[in-house]
CSV table of C-alpha atoms in Angstrom, one decimal:
chain,number,residue,atom,x,y,z
F,283,UNK,CA,88.2,122.4,75.8
F,284,UNK,CA,89.0,125.9,75.2
F,285,UNK,CA,87.7,129.3,74.7
F,286,UNK,CA,84.7,130.1,77.1
F,287,UNK,CA,84.3,126.3,78.4
F,288,UNK,CA,85.4,125.7,82.0
F,289,UNK,CA,88.3,123.5,81.2
F,290,UNK,CA,92.0,124.2,79.3
F,291,UNK,CA,94.7,121.9,79.2
F,292,UNK,CA,96.8,124.5,79.1
F,293,UNK,CA,95.7,126.2,82.3
F,294,UNK,CA,95.7,122.7,83.9
F,295,UNK,CA,99.3,121.9,82.8
F,296,UNK,CA,100.9,125.8,83.3
F,297,UNK,CA,99.1,126.3,86.3
F,298,UNK,CA,97.4,123.5,88.7
F,299,UNK,CA,100.1,121.1,88.2
F,300,UNK,CA,102.8,123.0,89.4
F,301,UNK,CA,100.8,124.1,92.3
F,302,UNK,CA,99.7,120.5,93.0
F,303,UNK,CA,103.8,119.8,92.6
F,304,UNK,CA,104.5,122.8,95.3
F,305,UNK,CA,101.9,121.4,97.7
F,306,UNK,CA,103.0,117.7,97.4
F,307,UNK,CA,106.6,119.0,98.0
F,308,UNK,CA,105.6,121.0,100.9
F,309,UNK,CA,103.5,118.1,102.5
F,310,UNK,CA,106.5,115.4,101.8
F,311,UNK,CA,108.7,118.2,104.0
F,312,UNK,CA,106.1,118.3,106.5
F,313,UNK,CA,105.9,114.4,107.0
F,314,UNK,CA,109.6,113.6,106.8
F,315,UNK,CA,109.9,116.3,109.7
F,316,UNK,CA,107.1,115.1,111.6
F,317,UNK,CA,108.8,111.5,111.4
F,318,UNK,CA,111.9,112.7,113.1
F,319,UNK,CA,109.6,113.5,116.4
F,320,UNK,CA,108.0,110.3,116.7
F,321,UNK,CA,108.9,107.9,119.2
F,322,UNK,CA,109.9,105.2,116.5
F,323,UNK,CA,110.7,107.1,113.3
F,324,UNK,CA,110.0,105.3,110.2
F,325,UNK,CA,113.2,104.4,108.5
F,326,UNK,CA,113.6,105.6,104.8
F,327,UNK,CA,113.8,102.5,103.5
F,328,UNK,CA,111.1,100.0,103.4
F,329,UNK,CA,111.1,96.5,105.0
F,330,UNK,CA,108.2,94.0,104.7
F,331,UNK,CA,106.5,92.6,107.7
F,332,UNK,CA,107.7,89.4,107.3
F,333,UNK,CA,111.3,90.6,107.4
F,334,UNK,CA,110.7,92.8,110.1
F,335,UNK,CA,109.0,89.8,112.1
F,336,UNK,CA,111.6,87.3,111.3
F,337,UNK,CA,114.1,89.8,113.0
F,338,UNK,CA,111.8,90.1,116.1
F,339,UNK,CA,111.6,86.6,116.4
F,340,UNK,CA,115.5,85.8,115.7
F,341,UNK,CA,116.1,88.5,118.6
F,342,UNK,CA,113.7,86.3,121.1
F,343,UNK,CA,115.2,83.1,120.0
F,344,UNK,CA,117.9,82.2,122.9
F,345,UNK,CA,121.4,82.4,121.1
F,346,UNK,CA,122.2,79.1,122.9
F,347,UNK,CA,119.6,77.2,121.2
F,348,UNK,CA,120.8,74.8,118.5
F,349,UNK,CA,119.9,75.9,114.9
F,350,UNK,CA,117.8,72.8,113.9
F,351,UNK,CA,115.7,73.3,117.0
F,352,UNK,CA,114.6,76.9,115.7
F,353,UNK,CA,113.2,75.4,112.6
F,354,UNK,CA,109.6,74.7,113.1
F,355,UNK,CA,109.5,70.9,113.7
F,356,UNK,CA,105.9,70.5,112.3
F,357,UNK,CA,103.1,72.5,110.8
F,358,UNK,CA,100.4,74.5,112.6
F,359,UNK,CA,97.4,72.5,113.0
F,360,UNK,CA,94.6,74.5,112.1
F,361,UNK,CA,91.2,74.0,113.9
F,362,UNK,CA,87.4,75.0,113.4
F,363,UNK,CA,85.1,77.1,115.6
F,364,UNK,CA,83.9,74.0,117.2
F,365,UNK,CA,87.2,72.6,118.4
F,366,UNK,CA,88.5,76.1,119.4
F,367,UNK,CA,85.4,76.6,121.5
F,368,UNK,CA,86.1,73.3,123.4
F,369,UNK,CA,89.8,74.3,124.0
F,370,UNK,CA,88.8,77.9,125.2
F,371,UNK,CA,85.7,76.6,127.5
F,372,UNK,CA,87.7,73.4,128.7
F,373,UNK,CA,90.9,75.6,129.4
F,374,UNK,CA,93.1,73.3,127.7
F,375,UNK,CA,95.9,75.6,127.2
F,376,UNK,CA,96.9,79.0,126.3
F,377,UNK,CA,94.7,81.3,124.0
F,378,UNK,CA,96.7,84.0,122.2
F,379,UNK,CA,95.1,87.0,120.1
F,380,UNK,CA,97.3,88.1,116.9
F,381,UNK,CA,95.4,91.2,116.2
F,382,UNK,CA,96.6,94.6,117.0
F,383,UNK,CA,96.6,95.5,120.7
F,384,UNK,CA,93.5,97.9,120.3
F,385,UNK,CA,91.3,95.4,118.9
F,386,UNK,CA,92.1,92.9,121.7
F,387,UNK,CA,91.3,95.6,124.2
F,388,UNK,CA,88.0,96.5,122.4
F,389,UNK,CA,87.0,92.6,122.9
F,390,UNK,CA,88.3,89.2,122.8
F,391,UNK,CA,88.1,85.5,123.2
F,392,UNK,CA,87.6,84.9,127.0
F,393,UNK,CA,91.0,84.4,128.6
F,394,UNK,CA,93.1,85.2,125.5
F,395,UNK,CA,96.3,87.0,126.0
F,396,UNK,CA,97.3,89.7,123.6
F,397,UNK,CA,100.5,88.6,121.3
F,398,UNK,CA,100.1,90.8,118.3
F,399,UNK,CA,102.3,90.2,115.2
F,400,UNK,CA,103.0,94.1,114.6
F,401,UNK,CA,104.2,94.4,118.1
F,402,UNK,CA,105.7,90.8,118.9
F,403,UNK,CA,108.8,91.1,120.5
F,404,UNK,CA,107.6,93.7,123.4
F,405,UNK,CA,104.3,92.0,123.8
F,406,UNK,CA,106.2,88.6,124.0
F,407,UNK,CA,108.5,90.3,126.5
F,408,UNK,CA,105.7,91.4,128.6
F,409,UNK,CA,103.9,87.9,128.6
F,410,UNK,CA,106.9,86.0,129.0
F,411,UNK,CA,106.6,84.8,132.5
F,412,UNK,CA,102.7,83.3,131.2
F,413,UNK,CA,104.4,82.0,128.1
F,414,UNK,CA,107.7,80.3,128.5
F,415,UNK,CA,106.3,78.4,131.5
F,416,UNK,CA,103.7,76.9,129.5
F,417,UNK,CA,105.5,75.9,126.2
F,418,UNK,CA,104.6,72.2,126.5
F,419,UNK,CA,100.6,73.1,127.1
F,420,UNK,CA,98.9,73.3,123.9
F,421,UNK,CA,98.6,77.1,122.6
F,422,UNK,CA,95.6,78.3,120.4
F,423,UNK,CA,96.3,81.5,118.2
F,424,UNK,CA,93.4,83.3,116.8
F,425,UNK,CA,93.6,86.5,114.7
F,426,UNK,CA,90.8,88.7,113.1
F,427,UNK,CA,89.1,86.5,110.1
F,428,UNK,CA,90.4,83.9,107.6
F,429,UNK,CA,92.3,86.3,105.7
F,430,UNK,CA,94.3,87.6,108.4
F,431,UNK,CA,97.7,86.6,107.7
F,432,UNK,CA,99.1,87.4,111.3
F,433,UNK,CA,97.7,84.6,113.0
F,434,UNK,CA,99.9,82.2,110.9
F,435,UNK,CA,102.7,84.3,111.1
F,436,UNK,CA,102.6,84.4,115.3
F,437,UNK,CA,101.7,80.6,115.4
F,438,UNK,CA,104.8,79.8,113.4
F,439,UNK,CA,106.9,82.1,115.0
F,440,UNK,CA,105.6,80.0,118.4
F,441,UNK,CA,106.9,77.0,117.1
F,442,UNK,CA,110.4,78.5,116.6
F,443,UNK,CA,110.4,79.7,120.0
F,444,UNK,CA,109.7,76.1,121.4
F,445,UNK,CA,106.2,75.7,121.7
F,446,UNK,CA,105.3,72.2,120.9
F,447,UNK,CA,101.7,72.1,120.2
F,448,UNK,CA,100.7,75.1,118.4
F,449,UNK,CA,96.9,75.4,117.0
F,450,UNK,CA,95.8,78.1,114.6
F,451,UNK,CA,91.8,79.3,114.6
F,452,UNK,CA,91.5,80.4,111.3
F,453,UNK,CA,88.1,81.8,111.2
F,454,UNK,CA,89.4,84.2,114.0
F,455,UNK,CA,87.5,87.0,115.8
F,456,UNK,CA,85.0,87.4,112.9
F,457,UNK,CA,83.9,83.8,113.4
F,458,UNK,CA,83.8,83.7,117.1
F,459,UNK,CA,81.5,86.7,117.1
F,460,UNK,CA,79.3,85.8,114.3
F,461,UNK,CA,78.6,82.6,116.6
F,462,UNK,CA,77.5,84.7,119.2
F,463,UNK,CA,80.2,83.0,121.6
F,464,UNK,CA,81.3,84.6,125.0
F,465,UNK,CA,83.4,88.2,124.7
F,466,UNK,CA,85.8,89.5,127.3
F,467,UNK,CA,87.2,93.1,127.3
F,468,UNK,CA,90.2,94.6,129.0
L,155,UNK,CA,71.1,116.3,86.0
L,156,UNK,CA,73.0,119.2,84.8
L,157,UNK,CA,71.0,121.6,86.9
L,158,UNK,CA,71.7,119.5,89.9
L,159,UNK,CA,75.4,119.4,89.4
L,160,UNK,CA,75.7,123.0,89.2
L,161,UNK,CA,73.5,123.8,92.5
L,162,UNK,CA,75.5,125.5,94.9
L,163,UNK,CA,74.5,123.5,98.1
L,164,UNK,CA,75.2,120.3,96.2
L,165,UNK,CA,78.9,121.7,95.7
L,166,UNK,CA,78.7,122.6,99.6
L,167,UNK,CA,78.2,119.2,100.2
L,168,UNK,CA,80.6,117.6,97.9
L,169,UNK,CA,83.4,120.3,99.2
L,170,UNK,CA,82.9,119.4,103.0
L,171,UNK,CA,82.0,115.6,102.4
L,172,UNK,CA,85.2,115.2,100.4
L,173,UNK,CA,87.5,117.3,102.7
L,174,UNK,CA,86.1,115.4,105.7
L,175,UNK,CA,87.0,112.1,104.1
L,176,UNK,CA,90.5,113.5,103.2
L,177,UNK,CA,91.1,114.7,106.4
L,178,UNK,CA,90.0,111.9,108.3
L,179,UNK,CA,91.9,109.5,105.8
L,180,UNK,CA,94.9,111.7,106.4
L,181,UNK,CA,95.0,111.8,110.2
L,182,UNK,CA,94.7,108.0,110.4
L,183,UNK,CA,97.6,107.3,108.4
L,184,UNK,CA,99.6,110.0,109.9
L,185,UNK,CA,99.2,108.5,113.2
L,186,UNK,CA,100.3,105.1,112.1
L,187,UNK,CA,102.6,105.2,109.2
L,188,UNK,CA,103.9,101.6,109.4
L,189,UNK,CA,100.6,99.8,108.7
L,190,UNK,CA,100.0,102.3,105.8
L,191,UNK,CA,103.6,101.4,104.4
L,192,UNK,CA,102.5,97.9,104.3
L,193,UNK,CA,99.3,98.6,102.6
L,194,UNK,CA,101.4,100.4,100.0
L,195,UNK,CA,103.8,97.5,99.6
L,196,UNK,CA,100.7,95.2,98.8
L,197,UNK,CA,100.0,96.9,95.7
L,198,UNK,CA,103.6,96.1,94.4
L,199,UNK,CA,103.6,98.6,91.9
L,200,UNK,CA,106.3,101.1,93.8
L,201,UNK,CA,110.4,100.3,94.2
L,202,UNK,CA,111.2,99.6,97.9
L,203,UNK,CA,112.7,102.7,98.2
L,204,UNK,CA,109.5,104.9,97.6
L,205,UNK,CA,106.9,103.0,99.8
L,206,UNK,CA,108.2,104.7,103.2
L,207,UNK,CA,108.8,108.0,101.5
L,208,UNK,CA,105.0,107.7,100.2
L,209,UNK,CA,103.6,106.6,103.7
L,210,UNK,CA,105.1,109.9,105.1
L,211,UNK,CA,104.3,112.1,102.7
L,212,UNK,CA,100.9,111.1,101.6
L,213,UNK,CA,99.0,111.9,104.9
L,214,UNK,CA,100.1,115.2,105.3
L,215,UNK,CA,99.2,115.9,101.7
L,216,UNK,CA,95.7,114.4,102.3
L,217,UNK,CA,95.3,116.6,105.3
L,218,UNK,CA,96.6,119.8,103.7
L,219,UNK,CA,94.2,119.1,100.7
L,220,UNK,CA,91.5,118.2,102.9
L,221,UNK,CA,91.8,121.2,105.2
L,222,UNK,CA,92.1,123.7,102.4
L,223,UNK,CA,89.0,122.4,100.5
L,224,UNK,CA,86.9,122.6,103.6
L,225,UNK,CA,88.0,126.2,104.3
L,226,UNK,CA,87.5,126.9,100.8
L,227,UNK,CA,90.8,128.7,99.9
L,228,UNK,CA,92.6,128.0,96.4
L,229,UNK,CA,89.6,126.1,95.6
L,230,UNK,CA,90.5,125.2,91.9
L,231,UNK,CA,94.2,124.1,92.7
L,232,UNK,CA,93.1,122.0,95.8
L,233,UNK,CA,90.1,120.4,93.7
L,234,UNK,CA,92.9,119.6,91.0
L,235,UNK,CA,94.9,117.9,93.7
L,236,UNK,CA,92.1,115.7,94.6
L,237,UNK,CA,91.3,114.7,91.2
L,238,UNK,CA,94.8,113.8,90.7
L,239,UNK,CA,95.2,112.0,94.0
L,240,UNK,CA,92.0,110.0,93.5
L,241,UNK,CA,92.9,109.2,90.0
L,242,UNK,CA,96.2,107.7,91.5
L,243,UNK,CA,94.3,105.7,93.8
L,244,UNK,CA,91.7,104.4,91.2
L,245,UNK,CA,94.7,103.4,88.9
L,246,UNK,CA,96.5,101.5,91.8
L,247,UNK,CA,93.4,99.9,93.0
L,248,UNK,CA,92.5,99.0,89.5
L,249,UNK,CA,95.7,97.3,88.2
L,250,UNK,CA,95.9,95.4,91.7
L,251,UNK,CA,92.4,93.9,90.6
L,252,UNK,CA,93.3,93.3,87.3
L,253,UNK,CA,96.3,91.4,88.5
L,254,UNK,CA,94.7,89.3,91.0
L,255,UNK,CA,96.4,90.7,93.9
L,256,UNK,CA,94.8,91.0,97.4
L,257,UNK,CA,95.5,94.1,98.5
L,258,UNK,CA,94.6,96.3,101.5
L,259,UNK,CA,93.6,99.6,100.1
L,260,UNK,CA,95.1,101.5,103.0
L,261,UNK,CA,93.0,104.2,102.8
L,262,UNK,CA,91.9,104.9,106.3
L,263,UNK,CA,95.1,103.1,107.6
L,264,UNK,CA,96.4,99.4,107.5
L,265,UNK,CA,94.1,96.7,107.5
L,266,UNK,CA,93.7,93.1,106.1
L,267,UNK,CA,93.9,92.6,102.6
L,268,UNK,CA,91.0,91.5,100.8
L,269,UNK,CA,89.6,91.7,97.1
L,270,UNK,CA,86.0,92.4,98.2
L,271,UNK,CA,87.1,95.6,100.4
L,272,UNK,CA,89.5,96.5,97.4
L,273,UNK,CA,86.3,96.6,95.1
L,274,UNK,CA,84.6,98.7,97.6
L,275,UNK,CA,87.6,101.1,97.9
L,276,UNK,CA,87.5,101.6,94.2
L,277,UNK,CA,83.7,102.3,94.2
L,278,UNK,CA,84.4,104.9,96.9
L,279,UNK,CA,87.2,106.3,94.9
L,280,UNK,CA,85.0,106.5,91.9
L,281,UNK,CA,82.5,108.7,94.0
L,282,UNK,CA,85.2,110.9,95.5
L,283,UNK,CA,86.5,111.5,91.8
L,284,UNK,CA,83.1,112.5,90.4
L,285,UNK,CA,82.7,114.9,93.3
L,286,UNK,CA,86.5,116.4,93.0
L,287,UNK,CA,85.8,116.7,89.2
L,288,UNK,CA,83.0,118.6,89.4
L,289,UNK,CA,84.2,120.9,92.2
L,290,UNK,CA,87.3,121.3,89.8
L,291,UNK,CA,85.2,122.2,86.6
L,292,UNK,CA,82.9,124.5,88.9
L,293,UNK,CA,86.4,126.1,90.4
L,294,UNK,CA,87.9,126.4,87.0
L,295,UNK,CA,84.8,128.0,85.7
L,296,UNK,CA,84.8,130.8,88.5
L,297,UNK,CA,88.1,131.7,88.1
L,298,UNK,CA,87.5,132.2,84.1
L,299,UNK,CA,84.5,134.3,84.9
L,300,UNK,CA,86.5,136.5,87.2
L,301,UNK,CA,89.6,137.1,84.9
L,302,UNK,CA,86.9,137.8,82.0
L,303,UNK,CA,85.3,140.2,84.3
L,304,UNK,CA,88.7,141.8,85.1
L,305,UNK,CA,89.6,141.8,81.5
L,306,UNK,CA,86.4,143.9,80.5
L,307,UNK,CA,86.5,146.2,83.6
L,308,UNK,CA,83.0,144.7,84.7
L,309,UNK,CA,84.6,144.4,88.3
L,310,UNK,CA,85.2,148.4,88.0
L,311,UNK,CA,82.0,149.0,86.9
L,312,UNK,CA,80.4,146.9,89.9
L,313,UNK,CA,82.4,148.7,92.5
């Protein structure tokens, strides 16, 4: 490790580590500075996506809604590919896509509206007329794949917002495309 | 094997490859720090007060390191930085997999937490670490040879 070898702990700790510390400090300063110029700067204190989502949903729930009706009355029902396919082709209700909007634009289930978990409040406001007029219709929520938590979060939020029949297609976009079913782009 | 690792063309490929990966990964996360913060949080190792600081500071650091590596400036210090960062990524992924956590590596922005993807990221980070260590040892060796040459006056003779 010493002498003529290419590695020395002394050089590493005395020279390379401080250089890395300096570079890290510069990068952190740059990151904090750039953040000030964002449309929506990231707050310094982290809030989990569940907490952020809860806050967004709470802002959407009408103030006059009694507390007991805000709590979901029944569990979201999961549906498989066949039932979801029939739901879509038979136009039995609204189909909602919980993935980020960019993915929705690249391809989605025919007729699906974008209602992403990561921008729920704004997306809900954009789709308000289509959504609020159909609260008695069944709605089916789809996400990216079976691991996607956003689908369930959106489905449960819709229940809190007064939708009576909320379905969740667990397989999501991955299962839909794997089955070679029709796609739509916007 | 040793001769292969010492080949300058191999070093060039390593330098450009690792630099490009760091540049790309930094830019993706710089554009969307919030999904990256969510990814960091899935690892469950940083106190909440550090999550957003990390999400804001790490992407510019990756861009700086990637850029400097590609242009070949301060190769030794930059390669050391990449070794440190990649080791941190490996430790974070390793502890998450050992604890059975379903994490989103966040390597190229936010995504869906998945154990399979975490294993993929672990293998990729091991490859990056190997390249970075080779680059660091080479740069450290070159530095040492230059210092030795200066010390013996060989450079003056060469001039």
